Amino acid sequence: MTATDSAFVTRPAVRSSALGVALGVLAVTLVADVSTQRRVLAVGVVGAVAFAAGVESSRRGESAVGELAVAGGTVLLLVSLVLAFTRPMLTVHRFELVPGLLGIWAMAAGVAPVRRGWERRLIATGTGLIFVAVVTSGVVQTVELWPLLVAGAATIVAWDLTENAVSLGNQVGEDARTLRAELGHGAATGLVAGGAILLVYAVQSLEVDGLPFAALAALLVAGVVLAVAHYS
């Protein structure tokens, strides 16, 4: 095969994709503060990683290994969902965990990707579900302010990084060197998220109100506006 015969293959940039999914996992871990939740979450994360690795192996032509990994990951994800519905003692803990698990799976499926053209749809669905888990935790106030702030910011950054990974993949293809662009974008987004956290914490310190959820809402609005402005 000559250079001119090589196909231009698009897929999300690997490093930003991996970091984005890891931040999604971090966000769910921060709001899943009960040991039972975290054990169930660990099963789901292993399942999501196996699922994504299986999709990648299949794409590279290792169909038998890939199909085995996809099947195993799917089973683990389903087991984790059953456990999420049945194991936590409190209903609110289930409401935090179930959307978080589904969100992690959707993100992993989006960046793998399981189907060309579905990347952004799955990423938006995944980060949206993780957002639901964080907001649920804020409404019922099951975690402290700082973990809640970091979880909210991590969700926004996860969405931004994976969206950028899709854009880079579509523009330059999977074989291009994108490390510098990914580092620059990631650093800028991280600074924006850090600024949003400090801003909300400063507002909270003024004791304008005593509602952690109000602080979270301020973080999310500020973070989303700034991140979208940066992304655009």
mmCIF file of N, CA, C and O in Angstrom, residues 183-218:
data_model
loop_
_atom_site.group_PDB
_atom_site.id
_atom_site.type_symbol
_atom_site.label_atom_id
_atom_site.label_comp_id
_atom_site.label_asym_id
_atom_site.label_seq_id
_atom_site.Cartn_x
_atom_site.Cartn_y
_atom_site.Cartn_z
ATOM 1 N N LEU A 183 -2.408 19.464 24.692
ATOM 2 C CA LEU A 183 -1.889 20.029 25.944
ATOM 3 C C LEU A 183 -2.328 21.477 26.114
ATOM 4 O O LEU A 183 -2.740 21.894 27.205
ATOM 5 N N GLY A 184 -2.235 22.257 25.032
ATOM 6 C CA GLY A 184 -2.627 23.663 25.116
ATOM 7 C C GLY A 184 -4.099 23.826 25.439
ATOM 8 O O GLY A 184 -4.481 24.614 26.306
ATOM 9 N N HIS A 185 -4.928 23.054 24.761
ATOM 10 C CA HIS A 185 -6.364 23.148 25.002
ATOM 11 C C HIS A 185 -6.707 22.671 26.422
ATOM 12 O O HIS A 185 -7.486 23.307 27.141
ATOM 13 N N GLY A 186 -6.094 21.551 26.827
ATOM 14 C CA GLY A 186 -6.377 21.010 28.161
ATOM 15 C C GLY A 186 -5.954 21.962 29.269
ATOM 16 O O GLY A 186 -6.669 22.135 30.262
ATOM 17 N N ALA A 187 -4.777 22.583 29.100
ATOM 18 C CA ALA A 187 -4.294 23.515 30.123
ATOM 19 C C ALA A 187 -5.220 24.724 30.238
ATOM 20 O O ALA A 187 -5.555 25.169 31.343
ATOM 21 N N ALA A 188 -5.655 25.255 29.102
ATOM 22 C CA ALA A 188 -6.548 26.417 29.119
ATOM 23 C C ALA A 188 -7.880 26.074 29.783
ATOM 24 O O ALA A 188 -8.403 26.836 30.611
ATOM 25 N N THR A 189 -8.425 24.924 29.433
ATOM 26 C CA THR A 189 -9.702 24.514 30.026
ATOM 27 C C THR A 189 -9.549 24.263 31.518
ATOM 28 O O THR A 189 -10.429 24.609 32.323
ATOM 29 N N GLY A 190 -8.422 23.667 31.915
ATOM 30 C CA GLY A 190 -8.182 23.430 33.332
ATOM 31 C C GLY A 190 -8.106 24.724 34.119
ATOM 32 O O GLY A 190 -8.632 24.820 35.238
ATOM 33 N N LEU A 191 -7.470 25.741 33.539
ATOM 34 C CA LEU A 191 -7.399 27.041 34.218
ATOM 35 C C LEU A 191 -8.785 27.663 34.357
ATOM 36 O O LEU A 191 -9.117 28.250 35.396
ATOM 37 N N VAL A 192 -9.594 27.537 33.303
ATOM 38 C CA VAL A 192 -10.961 28.070 33.365
ATOM 39 C C VAL A 192 -11.746 27.371 34.471
ATOM 40 O O VAL A 192 -12.437 28.023 35.278
ATOM 41 N N ALA A 193 -11.633 26.056 34.537
ATOM 42 C CA ALA A 193 -12.360 25.295 35.557
ATOM 43 C C ALA A 193 -11.880 25.656 36.957
ATOM 44 O O ALA A 193 -12.691 25.829 37.879
ATOM 45 N N GLY A 194 -10.553 25.787 37.108
ATOM 46 C CA GLY A 194 -10.021 26.178 38.413
ATOM 47 C C GLY A 194 -10.506 27.552 38.831
ATOM 48 O O GLY A 194 -10.858 27.778 39.998
ATOM 49 N N GLY A 195 -10.573 28.482 37.866
ATOM 50 C CA GLY A 195 -11.088 29.816 38.171
ATOM 51 C C GLY A 195 -12.550 29.780 38.575
ATOM 52 O O GLY A 195 -12.972 30.505 39.495
ATOM 53 N N ALA A 196 -13.330 28.922 37.910
ATOM 54 C CA ALA A 196 -14.746 28.807 38.255
ATOM 55 C C ALA A 196 -14.925 28.274 39.673
ATOM 56 O O ALA A 196 -15.780 28.751 40.429
ATOM 57 N N ILE A 197 -14.097 27.300 40.052
ATOM 58 C CA ILE A 197 -14.187 26.745 41.406
ATOM 59 C C ILE A 197 -13.871 27.815 42.447
ATOM 60 O O ILE A 197 -14.586 27.987 43.438
ATOM 61 N N LEU A 198 -12.787 28.562 42.222
ATOM 62 C CA LEU A 198 -12.400 29.604 43.172
ATOM 63 C C LEU A 198 -13.465 30.695 43.249
ATOM 64 O O LEU A 198 -13.757 31.223 44.335
ATOM 65 N N LEU A 199 -14.058 31.032 42.107
ATOM 66 C CA LEU A 199 -15.097 32.057 42.092
ATOM 67 C C LEU A 199 -16.296 31.638 42.936
ATOM 68 O O LEU A 199 -16.800 32.413 43.768
ATOM 69 N N VAL A 200 -16.743 30.420 42.738
ATOM 70 C CA VAL A 200 -17.903 29.943 43.496
ATOM 71 C C VAL A 200 -17.578 29.819 44.973
ATOM 72 O O VAL A 200 -18.391 30.152 45.839
ATOM 73 N N TYR A 201 -16.365 29.350 45.273
ATOM 74 C CA TYR A 201 -15.988 29.233 46.689
ATOM 75 C C TYR A 201 -15.931 30.610 47.352
ATOM 76 O O TYR A 201 -16.334 30.772 48.515
ATOM 77 N N ALA A 202 -15.470 31.610 46.582
ATOM 78 C CA ALA A 202 -15.431 32.978 47.135
ATOM 79 C C ALA A 202 -16.840 33.478 47.415
ATOM 80 O O ALA A 202 -17.096 34.096 48.462
ATOM 81 N N VAL A 203 -17.761 33.193 46.491
ATOM 82 C CA VAL A 203 -19.162 33.593 46.710
ATOM 83 C C VAL A 203 -19.722 32.892 47.940
ATOM 84 O O VAL A 203 -20.405 33.493 48.771
ATOM 85 N N GLN A 204 -19.408 31.602 48.061
ATOM 86 C CA GLN A 204 -19.894 30.836 49.213
ATOM 87 C C GLN A 204 -19.335 31.403 50.515
ATOM 88 O O GLN A 204 -20.039 31.473 51.534
ATOM 89 N N SER A 205 -18.069 31.851 50.499
ATOM 90 C CA SER A 205 -17.437 32.383 51.704
ATOM 91 C C SER A 205 -18.084 33.680 52.168
ATOM 92 O O SER A 205 -17.996 34.054 53.339
ATOM 93 N N LEU A 206 -18.711 34.398 51.243
ATOM 94 C CA LEU A 206 -19.387 35.635 51.614
ATOM 95 C C LEU A 206 -20.668 35.375 52.386
ATOM 96 O O LEU A 206 -21.268 36.300 52.943
ATOM 97 N N GLU A 207 -21.109 34.125 52.412
ATOM 98 C CA GLU A 207 -22.322 33.719 53.117
ATOM 99 C C GLU A 207 -23.529 34.519 52.661
ATOM 100 O O GLU A 207 -24.375 34.925 53.453
ATOM 101 N N VAL A 208 -23.557 34.772 51.345
ATOM 102 C CA VAL A 208 -24.735 35.421 50.772
ATOM 103 C C VAL A 208 -25.951 34.540 50.987
ATOM 104 O O VAL A 208 -27.047 34.984 51.254
ATOM 105 N N ASP A 209 -25.779 33.266 50.856
ATOM 106 C CA ASP A 209 -26.790 32.298 51.230
ATOM 107 C C ASP A 209 -26.067 31.070 51.743
ATOM 108 O O ASP A 209 -24.868 30.981 51.641
ATOM 109 N N GLY A 210 -26.723 30.181 52.310
ATOM 110 C CA GLY A 210 -26.080 29.003 52.877
ATOM 111 C C GLY A 210 -26.390 27.742 52.121
ATOM 112 O O GLY A 210 -26.329 26.656 52.682
ATOM 113 N N LEU A 211 -26.714 27.880 50.863
ATOM 114 C CA LEU A 211 -27.169 26.723 50.098
ATOM 115 C C LEU A 211 -26.065 26.221 49.170
ATOM 116 O O LEU A 211 -25.699 26.881 48.214
ATOM 117 N N PRO A 212 -25.518 25.051 49.461
ATOM 118 C CA PRO A 212 -24.494 24.497 48.583
ATOM 119 C C PRO A 212 -24.977 24.340 47.147
ATOM 120 O O PRO A 212 -24.211 24.502 46.211
ATOM 121 N N PHE A 213 -26.237 24.008 46.951
ATOM 122 C CA PHE A 213 -26.708 23.822 45.594
ATOM 123 C C PHE A 213 -26.682 25.127 44.818
ATOM 124 O O PHE A 213 -26.418 25.139 43.612
ATOM 125 N N ALA A 214 -26.959 26.255 45.498
ATOM 126 C CA ALA A 214 -26.864 27.549 44.821
ATOM 127 C C ALA A 214 -25.434 27.796 44.369
ATOM 128 O O ALA A 214 -25.187 28.310 43.276
ATOM 129 N N ALA A 215 -24.477 27.422 45.224
ATOM 130 C CA ALA A 215 -23.069 27.577 44.834
ATOM 131 C C ALA A 215 -22.754 26.690 43.642
ATOM 132 O O ALA A 215 -22.048 27.096 42.711
ATOM 133 N N LEU A 216 -23.261 25.472 43.653
ATOM 134 C CA LEU A 216 -23.016 24.575 42.523
ATOM 135 C C LEU A 216 -23.622 25.148 41.246
ATOM 136 O O LEU A 216 -22.994 25.105 40.184
ATOM 137 N N ALA A 217 -24.828 25.665 41.350
ATOM 138 C CA ALA A 217 -25.480 26.233 40.171
ATOM 139 C C ALA A 217 -24.640 27.370 39.602
ATOM 140 O O ALA A 217 -24.465 27.480 38.381
ATOM 141 N N ALA A 218 -24.094 28.220 40.498
ATOM 142 C CA ALA A 218 -23.246 29.315 40.039
ATOM 143 C C ALA A 218 -22.004 28.779 39.338
ATOM 144 O O ALA A 218 -21.580 29.289 38.298
#
